Amino acid sequence: ITNALSRGMKMAVIDSRLSKTGEKADYWVPVIPGTDGALALAIGRWIVENKRYDTRYLRNPNKAAAEADGEPTWSDATHLVNLSDETRPKLRAADLGLGSSEQFVVMVNGRPVAADDAEEGDLEVDTVINGIRVKSAFTLYKEEVMSKSMDEYAEITGVSKDLIIQLAKEFTSYG
């Protein structure tokens, strides 16, 4: 860490106590113990609200799509989650007669497609297909981060709204 800091890396330490690492950090964030997850959701809210996420990357539902975009990995953000099932599993192509039970499903221009066969998927989906209520993983994430205001997240975590925003801006400033 010391070598990386000397090369210009910035560091944020999320810890309720000021540790030796926190002393060296650019940002020491004294979060209320047990509210780290809420802080992550707050940062996610700012990222979503300000569209500071990589849409192109998130729309890549498989290895081939990622490679076509020059990405080393892909995302399941466009994969559909079956909300009609209490366990909320990802929708399978076999559920719709589109392929096997090993394949996931994405929407492409509003039409369900096996994720393996898609060049990219629709990022925000909230619909019913053949009587099955589905949402994309991204839509579920967006709904969760937007479920509280920045002021509420600040109150829960004990971290000021300004610091949460500063952290989110710094985090997303690298691409």
Backbone as CSV, one residue per row, in Angstrom:
resi,resn,N_x,N_y,N_z,CA_x,CA_y,CA_z,C_x,C_y,C_z
1,ILE,0.833,-1.191,0.000,0.000,0.000,0.000,0.871,1.246,0.000
2,THR,1.933,1.208,0.788,2.822,2.373,0.874,3.425,2.695,-0.486
3,ASN,3.854,1.662,-1.216,4.418,1.881,-2.554,3.383,2.475,-3.499
4,ALA,2.162,1.943,-3.457,1.097,2.458,-4.326,0.755,3.902,-3.975
5,LEU,0.721,4.219,-2.686,0.444,5.599,-2.272,1.535,6.543,-2.773
6,SER,2.779,6.087,-2.757,3.879,6.934,-3.219,3.808,7.168,-4.726
7,ARG,3.097,6.271,-5.443,2.911,6.438,-6.899,1.657,7.236,-7.225
8,GLY,0.951,7.723,-6.191,-0.205,8.581,-6.443,-1.555,7.949,-6.228
9,MET,-1.594,6.684,-5.798,-2.876,6.053,-5.523,-3.571,6.783,-4.377
10,LYS,-4.877,6.940,-4.499,-5.663,7.512,-3.415,-6.320,6.366,-2.662
11,MET,-6.477,6.570,-1.361,-7.030,5.503,-0.541,-8.103,6.053,0.395
12,ALA,-9.195,5.309,0.455,-10.249,5.602,1.424,-10.317,4.421,2.383
13,VAL,-10.366,4.719,3.651,-10.498,3.676,4.662,-11.847,3.857,5.346
14,ILE,-12.667,2.820,5.253,-13.986,2.825,5.862,-13.847,2.056,7.175
15,ASP,-13.826,2.779,8.279,-13.599,2.149,9.572,-14.070,3.086,10.668
16,SER,-14.757,2.547,11.637,-15.279,3.383,12.712,-14.167,3.932,13.612
17,ARG,-13.008,3.301,13.579,-11.901,3.803,14.391,-10.768,4.263,13.480
18,LEU,-10.025,5.233,13.947,-8.902,5.755,13.168,-7.702,4.842,13.380
19,SER,-7.500,3.948,12.419,-6.399,2.998,12.470,-5.145,3.623,11.871
20,LYS,-4.027,2.902,11.942,-2.789,3.392,11.313,-2.984,3.545,9.806
21,THR,-3.721,2.628,9.209,-4.013,2.735,7.775,-4.902,3.946,7.519
22,GLY,-5.891,4.152,8.350,-6.775,5.306,8.223,-6.019,6.616,8.312
23,GLU,-4.982,6.662,9.162,-4.155,7.873,9.294,-3.462,8.228,7.987
24,LYS,-3.116,7.210,7.188,-2.392,7.418,5.926,-3.325,7.650,4.735
25,ALA,-4.613,7.429,4.953,-5.586,7.490,3.857,-5.899,8.924,3.452
26,ASP,-6.291,9.072,2.186,-6.787,10.362,1.711,-8.144,10.656,2.339
27,TYR,-8.913,9.590,2.549,-10.230,9.713,3.156,-10.347,8.678,4.273
28,TRP,-10.539,9.146,5.481,-10.919,8.245,6.567,-12.404,8.467,6.758
29,VAL,-13.170,7.394,6.635,-14.621,7.476,6.694,-15.089,6.738,7.945
30,PRO,-15.367,7.484,9.017,-15.774,6.855,10.275,-17.249,6.464,10.278
31,VAL,-17.530,5.358,9.659,-18.887,4.855,9.514,-19.364,4.244,10.838
32,ILE,-20.649,4.347,11.088,-21.230,3.674,12.251,-21.040,2.165,12.047
33,PRO,-20.522,1.454,13.057,-20.292,0.011,12.892,-21.537,-0.711,12.375
34,GLY,-21.304,-1.578,11.388,-22.386,-2.373,10.820,-23.161,-1.710,9.700
35,THR,-22.762,-0.494,9.321,-23.513,0.202,8.261,-22.697,0.354,6.980
36,ASP,-21.634,-0.427,6.846,-20.798,-0.377,5.637,-21.624,-0.640,4.380
37,GLY,-22.547,-1.602,4.465,-23.398,-1.928,3.317,-24.260,-0.750,2.904
38,ALA,-24.791,-0.024,3.874,-25.602,1.156,3.565,-24.751,2.227,2.896
39,LEU,-23.479,2.340,3.310,-22.583,3.295,2.655,-22.359,2.901,1.201
40,ALA,-22.165,1.610,0.962,-21.986,1.133,-0.417,-23.238,1.419,-1.250
41,LEU,-24.420,1.226,-0.662,-25.662,1.520,-1.380,-25.788,3.014,-1.664
42,ALA,-25.356,3.845,-0.723,-25.399,5.299,-0.929,-24.504,5.700,-2.093
43,ILE,-23.304,5.146,-2.130,-22.391,5.426,-3.250,-23.014,4.922,-4.545
44,GLY,-23.626,3.741,-4.490,-24.313,3.200,-5.670,-25.448,4.093,-6.124
45,ARG,-26.177,4.664,-5.188,-27.274,5.571,-5.549,-26.732,6.756,-6.343
46,TRP,-25.650,7.365,-5.842,-25.092,8.522,-6.530,-24.611,8.119,-7.923
47,ILE,-23.987,6.962,-8.031,-23.495,6.489,-9.325,-24.657,6.308,-10.303
48,VAL,-25.743,5.687,-9.848,-26.906,5.466,-10.709,-27.563,6.787,-11.074
49,GLU,-27.804,7.644,-10.070,-28.454,8.932,-10.330,-27.686,9.778,-11.336
50,ASN,-26.374,9.690,-11.289,-25.527,10.517,-12.142,-24.994,9.778,-13.363
51,LYS,-25.524,8.576,-13.573,-25.160,7.747,-14.729,-23.640,7.637,-14.896
52,ARG,-22.963,7.395,-13.778,-21.509,7.275,-13.789,-21.073,5.808,-13.856
53,TYR,-21.915,4.977,-14.464,-21.591,3.566,-14.659,-21.306,3.337,-16.137
54,ASP,-20.646,2.243,-16.437,-20.238,1.913,-17.794,-21.338,1.082,-18.460
55,THR,-22.241,1.761,-19.132,-23.383,1.098,-19.772,-22.925,0.047,-20.768
56,ARG,-21.945,0.379,-21.552,-21.467,-0.561,-22.583,-21.018,-1.871,-21.944
57,TYR,-20.239,-1.765,-20.866,-19.781,-2.968,-20.174,-20.957,-3.732,-19.568
58,LEU,-21.837,-3.037,-18.873,-22.956,-3.691,-18.197,-23.889,-4.408,-19.164
59,ARG,-23.950,-3.956,-20.404,-24.851,-4.573,-21.390,-24.277,-5.843,-22.010
60,ASN,-23.012,-6.185,-21.697,-22.386,-7.396,-22.228,-22.803,-8.615,-21.400
61,PRO,-23.703,-9.471,-21.943,-24.231,-10.575,-21.149,-23.434,-11.883,-21.215
62,ASN,-22.356,-11.897,-21.995,-21.607,-13.141,-22.157,-20.175,-12.840,-22.621
63,LYS,-19.363,-13.872,-22.657,-17.944,-13.730,-23.000,-17.743,-13.165,-24.411
64,ALA,-18.487,-13.667,-25.374,-18.324,-13.204,-26.759,-18.664,-11.718,-26.891
65,ALA,-19.720,-11.290,-26.234,-20.110,-9.874,-26.275,-19.024,-9.012,-25.648
66,ALA,-18.467,-9.478,-24.539,-17.398,-8.732,-23.869,-16.172,-8.635,-24.773
67,GLU,-15.792,-9.744,-25.368,-14.628,-9.741,-26.266,-14.840,-8.798,-27.444
68,ALA,-16.057,-8.768,-27.991,-16.368,-7.878,-29.108,-16.210,-6.410,-28.719
69,ASP,-16.426,-6.101,-27.440,-16.275,-4.733,-26.941,-14.887,-4.478,-26.363
70,GLY,-14.008,-5.479,-26.456,-12.658,-5.312,-25.932,-12.591,-5.375,-24.410
71,GLU,-13.572,-6.024,-23.817,-13.621,-6.150,-22.355,-13.115,-7.534,-21.938
72,PRO,-12.379,-7.621,-20.835,-11.881,-8.930,-20.386,-12.942,-9.774,-19.673
73,THR,-14.009,-9.140,-19.196,-15.069,-9.856,-18.490,-16.420,-9.308,-18.929
74,TRP,-17.473,-9.955,-18.471,-18.824,-9.521,-18.810,-19.636,-9.395,-17.527
75,SER,-20.885,-8.969,-17.670,-21.724,-8.657,-16.516,-23.037,-9.424,-16.596
76,ASP,-23.650,-9.649,-15.441,-24.982,-10.242,-15.439,-26.056,-9.178,-15.202
77,ALA,-25.715,-7.909,-15.381,-26.657,-6.809,-15.129,-27.914,-6.903,-15.991
78,THR,-27.805,-7.473,-17.194,-28.969,-7.575,-18.077,-29.724,-8.893,-17.915
79,HIS,-29.170,-9.820,-17.140,-29.839,-11.111,-16.936,-31.155,-10.891,-16.201
80,LEU,-32.157,-11.654,-16.582,-33.492,-11.498,-16.006,-33.661,-12.359,-14.759
81,VAL,-34.297,-11.772,-13.759,-34.577,-12.460,-12.505,-36.069,-12.777,-12.475
82,ASN,-36.392,-14.002,-12.142,-37.768,-14.475,-12.088,-38.403,-14.048,-10.767
83,LEU,-39.214,-13.012,-10.792,-39.872,-12.520,-9.581,-41.116,-13.315,-9.222
84,SER,-41.567,-14.183,-10.126,-42.727,-15.027,-9.846,-42.353,-16.194,-8.943
85,ASP,-41.063,-16.439,-8.789,-40.562,-17.505,-7.919,-40.018,-16.847,-6.659
86,GLU,-40.474,-17.292,-5.492,-40.067,-16.675,-4.226,-38.561,-16.684,-4.009
87,THR,-37.862,-17.657,-4.586,-36.409,-17.728,-4.400,-35.659,-16.777,-5.329
88,ARG,-36.380,-16.166,-6.251,-35.842,-15.199,-7.211,-34.618,-15.704,-7.995
89,PRO,-34.753,-16.871,-8.608,-33.629,-17.333,-9.435,-33.595,-16.567,-10.747
90,LYS,-32.465,-16.628,-11.389,-32.394,-16.044,-12.729,-33.290,-16.870,-13.648
91,LEU,-33.950,-16.177,-14.562,-34.803,-16.835,-15.544,-33.922,-17.683,-16.464
92,ARG,-34.363,-18.888,-16.744,-33.619,-19.800,-17.612,-34.281,-19.870,-18.986
93,ALA,-33.465,-20.070,-20.008,-33.973,-20.138,-21.380,-35.007,-21.255,-21.527
94,ALA,-34.818,-22.362,-20.811,-35.766,-23.482,-20.880,-37.147,-23.072,-20.374
95,ASP,-37.213,-22.112,-19.442,-38.505,-21.641,-18.924,-39.366,-21.029,-20.020
96,LEU,-38.704,-20.527,-21.082,-39.428,-19.871,-22.176,-39.334,-20.643,-23.487
97,GLY,-38.716,-21.819,-23.461,-38.542,-22.603,-24.686,-37.527,-21.991,-25.634
98,LEU,-36.561,-21.243,-25.084,-35.553,-20.575,-25.919,-34.206,-21.298,-25.933
99,GLY,-34.068,-22.307,-25.095,-32.793,-23.000,-24.983,-32.795,-23.910,-23.780
100,SER,-31.615,-24.075,-23.201,-31.450,-25.046,-22.120,-31.677,-24.428,-20.739
101,SER,-31.733,-25.297,-19.743,-31.879,-24.842,-18.362,-30.555,-24.306,-17.814
102,GLU,-29.503,-24.417,-18.601,-28.194,-23.893,-18.207,-28.027,-22.438,-18.680
103,GLN,-28.860,-22.024,-19.625,-28.735,-20.679,-20.198,-29.638,-19.688,-19.467
104,PHE,-29.101,-18.485,-19.278,-29.883,-17.399,-18.711,-30.576,-16.638,-19.836
105,VAL,-31.447,-15.702,-19.468,-32.217,-14.943,-20.456,-31.991,-13.454,-20.254
106,VAL,-31.893,-12.732,-21.378,-31.837,-11.274,-21.384,-32.889,-10.776,-22.359
107,MET,-33.199,-9.504,-22.260,-34.070,-8.883,-23.257,-33.177,-8.144,-24.240
108,VAL,-33.496,-8.266,-25.509,-32.793,-7.536,-26.557,-33.856,-6.782,-27.343
109,ASN,-33.837,-5.465,-27.223,-34.860,-4.631,-27.850,-36.264,-5.100,-27.483
110,GLY,-36.442,-5.445,-26.203,-37.748,-5.834,-25.699,-38.165,-7.252,-25.985
111,ARG,-37.246,-8.071,-26.503,-37.565,-9.463,-26.855,-36.645,-10.400,-26.075
112,PRO,-37.187,-11.466,-25.434,-36.332,-12.381,-24.677,-35.434,-13.209,-25.591
113,VAL,-34.174,-13.338,-25.169,-33.159,-14.066,-25.931,-32.270,-14.794,-24.925
114,ALA,-31.805,-15.986,-25.294,-30.831,-16.674,-24.441,-29.597,-15.779,-24.337
115,ALA,-29.117,-15.569,-23.127,-27.985,-14.649,-22.903,-26.770,-15.044,-23.723
116,ASP,-26.556,-16.342,-23.918,-25.404,-16.814,-24.696,-25.465,-16.358,-26.153
117,ASP,-26.674,-16.095,-26.651,-26.868,-15.733,-28.058,-26.958,-14.229,-28.287
118,ALA,-26.904,-13.441,-27.220,-27.106,-11.993,-27.344,-25.786,-11.252,-27.477
119,GLU,-25.776,-10.259,-28.372,-24.605,-9.384,-28.506,-24.590,-8.341,-27.406
120,GLU,-25.768,-7.988,-26.906,-25.907,-7.112,-25.751,-27.350,-7.237,-25.263
121,GLY,-27.573,-6.855,-24.009,-28.909,-6.965,-23.451,-29.447,-5.602,-23.044
122,ASP,-30.755,-5.530,-22.870,-31.388,-4.313,-22.370,-31.060,-4.197,-20.883
123,LEU,-30.580,-3.048,-20.472,-30.130,-2.867,-19.096,-31.291,-2.752,-18.109
124,GLU,-32.317,-1.992,-18.470,-33.444,-1.805,-17.550,-34.667,-2.541,-18.087
125,VAL,-35.088,-3.555,-17.328,-36.227,-4.381,-17.733,-37.140,-4.585,-16.533
126,ASP,-38.429,-4.406,-16.768,-39.467,-4.663,-15.775,-40.707,-5.034,-16.571
127,THR,-40.968,-6.335,-16.690,-42.057,-6.775,-17.563,-42.551,-8.158,-17.153
128,VAL,-43.503,-8.670,-17.914,-44.022,-10.017,-17.742,-43.832,-10.748,-19.063
129,ILE,-43.253,-11.953,-18.986,-43.057,-12.787,-20.177,-43.737,-14.123,-19.918
130,ASN,-44.699,-14.472,-20.757,-45.425,-15.742,-20.609,-45.937,-15.947,-19.179
131,GLY,-46.441,-14.887,-18.581,-46.981,-14.970,-17.230,-45.930,-14.929,-16.120
132,ILE,-44.665,-14.783,-16.478,-43.587,-14.741,-15.490,-43.136,-13.295,-15.325
133,ARG,-43.242,-12.775,-14.121,-42.799,-11.400,-13.836,-41.279,-11.399,-13.727
134,VAL,-40.625,-10.514,-14.501,-39.169,-10.455,-14.515,-38.672,-9.014,-14.434
135,LYS,-37.479,-8.887,-13.890,-36.738,-7.628,-13.919,-35.282,-7.983,-14.176
136,SER,-34.563,-7.054,-14.779,-33.129,-7.284,-14.956,-32.430,-7.113,-13.611
137,ALA,-31.270,-7.732,-13.487,-30.484,-7.591,-12.255,-30.170,-6.116,-12.010
138,PHE,-29.895,-5.358,-13.077,-29.610,-3.933,-12.919,-30.824,-3.180,-12.372
139,THR,-32.010,-3.489,-12.880,-33.223,-2.827,-12.394,-33.420,-3.096,-10.905
140,LEU,-33.198,-4.326,-10.473,-33.330,-4.651,-9.052,-32.301,-3.889,-8.221
141,TYR,-31.070,-3.794,-8.728,-30.031,-3.041,-8.025,-30.416,-1.565,-7.938
142,LYS,-30.872,-1.011,-9.051,-31.259,0.394,-9.083,-32.392,0.668,-8.092
143,GLU,-33.389,-0.196,-8.064,-34.492,-0.022,-7.118,-33.987,-0.049,-5.677
144,GLU,-33.045,-0.929,-5.388,-32.522,-1.035,-4.022,-31.740,0.212,-3.629
145,VAL,-30.835,0.684,-4.497,-30.043,1.865,-4.117,-30.903,3.115,-4.041
146,MET,-31.979,3.161,-4.801,-32.857,4.327,-4.805,-33.917,4.256,-3.701
147,SER,-33.931,3.184,-2.912,-34.966,3.008,-1.892,-34.824,3.982,-0.722
148,LYS,-33.659,4.605,-0.603,-33.437,5.606,0.440,-32.812,6.845,-0.187
149,SER,-33.080,7.987,0.419,-32.474,9.235,-0.061,-31.036,9.317,0.437
150,MET,-30.267,10.205,-0.134,-28.894,10.415,0.328,-28.897,10.881,1.777
151,ASP,-29.864,11.709,2.152,-29.965,12.153,3.545,-30.224,10.964,4.480
152,GLU,-31.076,10.037,4.051,-31.343,8.852,4.879,-30.091,7.995,5.025
153,TYR,-29.371,7.809,3.908,-28.128,7.029,3.974,-27.120,7.708,4.910
154,ALA,-27.028,9.030,4.845,-26.110,9.765,5.721,-26.480,9.538,7.187
155,GLU,-27.764,9.572,7.484,-28.207,9.366,8.867,-27.900,7.938,9.336
156,ILE,-28.144,6.963,8.477,-27.907,5.556,8.831,-26.427,5.312,9.099
157,THR,-25.570,5.853,8.244,-24.134,5.542,8.301,-23.331,6.460,9.212
158,GLY,-23.862,7.647,9.492,-23.094,8.628,10.246,-22.064,9.335,9.393
159,VAL,-22.140,9.154,8.081,-21.223,9.789,7.129,-21.993,10.904,6.431
160,SER,-21.402,12.073,6.362,-22.116,13.200,5.760,-22.426,12.936,4.284
161,LYS,-23.525,13.514,3.851,-23.935,13.406,2.445,-22.813,13.921,1.535
162,ASP,-22.175,15.023,1.936,-21.087,15.589,1.121,-19.932,14.616,0.971
163,LEU,-19.575,13.908,2.053,-18.470,12.952,1.977,-18.863,11.749,1.125
164,ILE,-20.099,11.296,1.246,-20.563,10.184,0.404,-20.436,10.566,-1.072
165,ILE,-20.871,11.761,-1.410,-20.799,12.227,-2.803,-19.351,12.366,-3.246
166,GLN,-18.509,12.894,-2.384,-17.085,13.045,-2.701,-16.456,11.672,-2.978
167,LEU,-16.769,10.693,-2.153,-16.250,9.340,-2.365,-16.739,8.764,-3.691
168,ALA,-18.016,8.941,-3.992,-18.586,8.413,-5.246,-17.940,9.081,-6.449
169,LYS,-17.738,10.380,-6.385,-17.093,11.102,-7.491,-15.661,10.607,-7.689
170,GLU,-14.943,10.469,-6.586,-13.556,9.987,-6.674,-13.523,8.570,-7.241
171,PHE,-14.381,7.715,-6.727,-14.431,6.314,-7.165,-14.700,6.215,-8.652
172,THR,-15.597,7.044,-9.178,-15.973,6.941,-10.595,-15.103,7.795,-11.519
173,SER,-14.159,8.527,-10.969,-13.341,9.415,-11.808,-12.270,8.666,-12.579
174,TYR,-12.125,7.384,-12.342,-11.072,6.607,-13.009,-11.573,5.794,-14.183
175,GLY,-12.822,5.939,-14.536,-13.341,5.231,-15.689,-14.461,4.320,-15.336
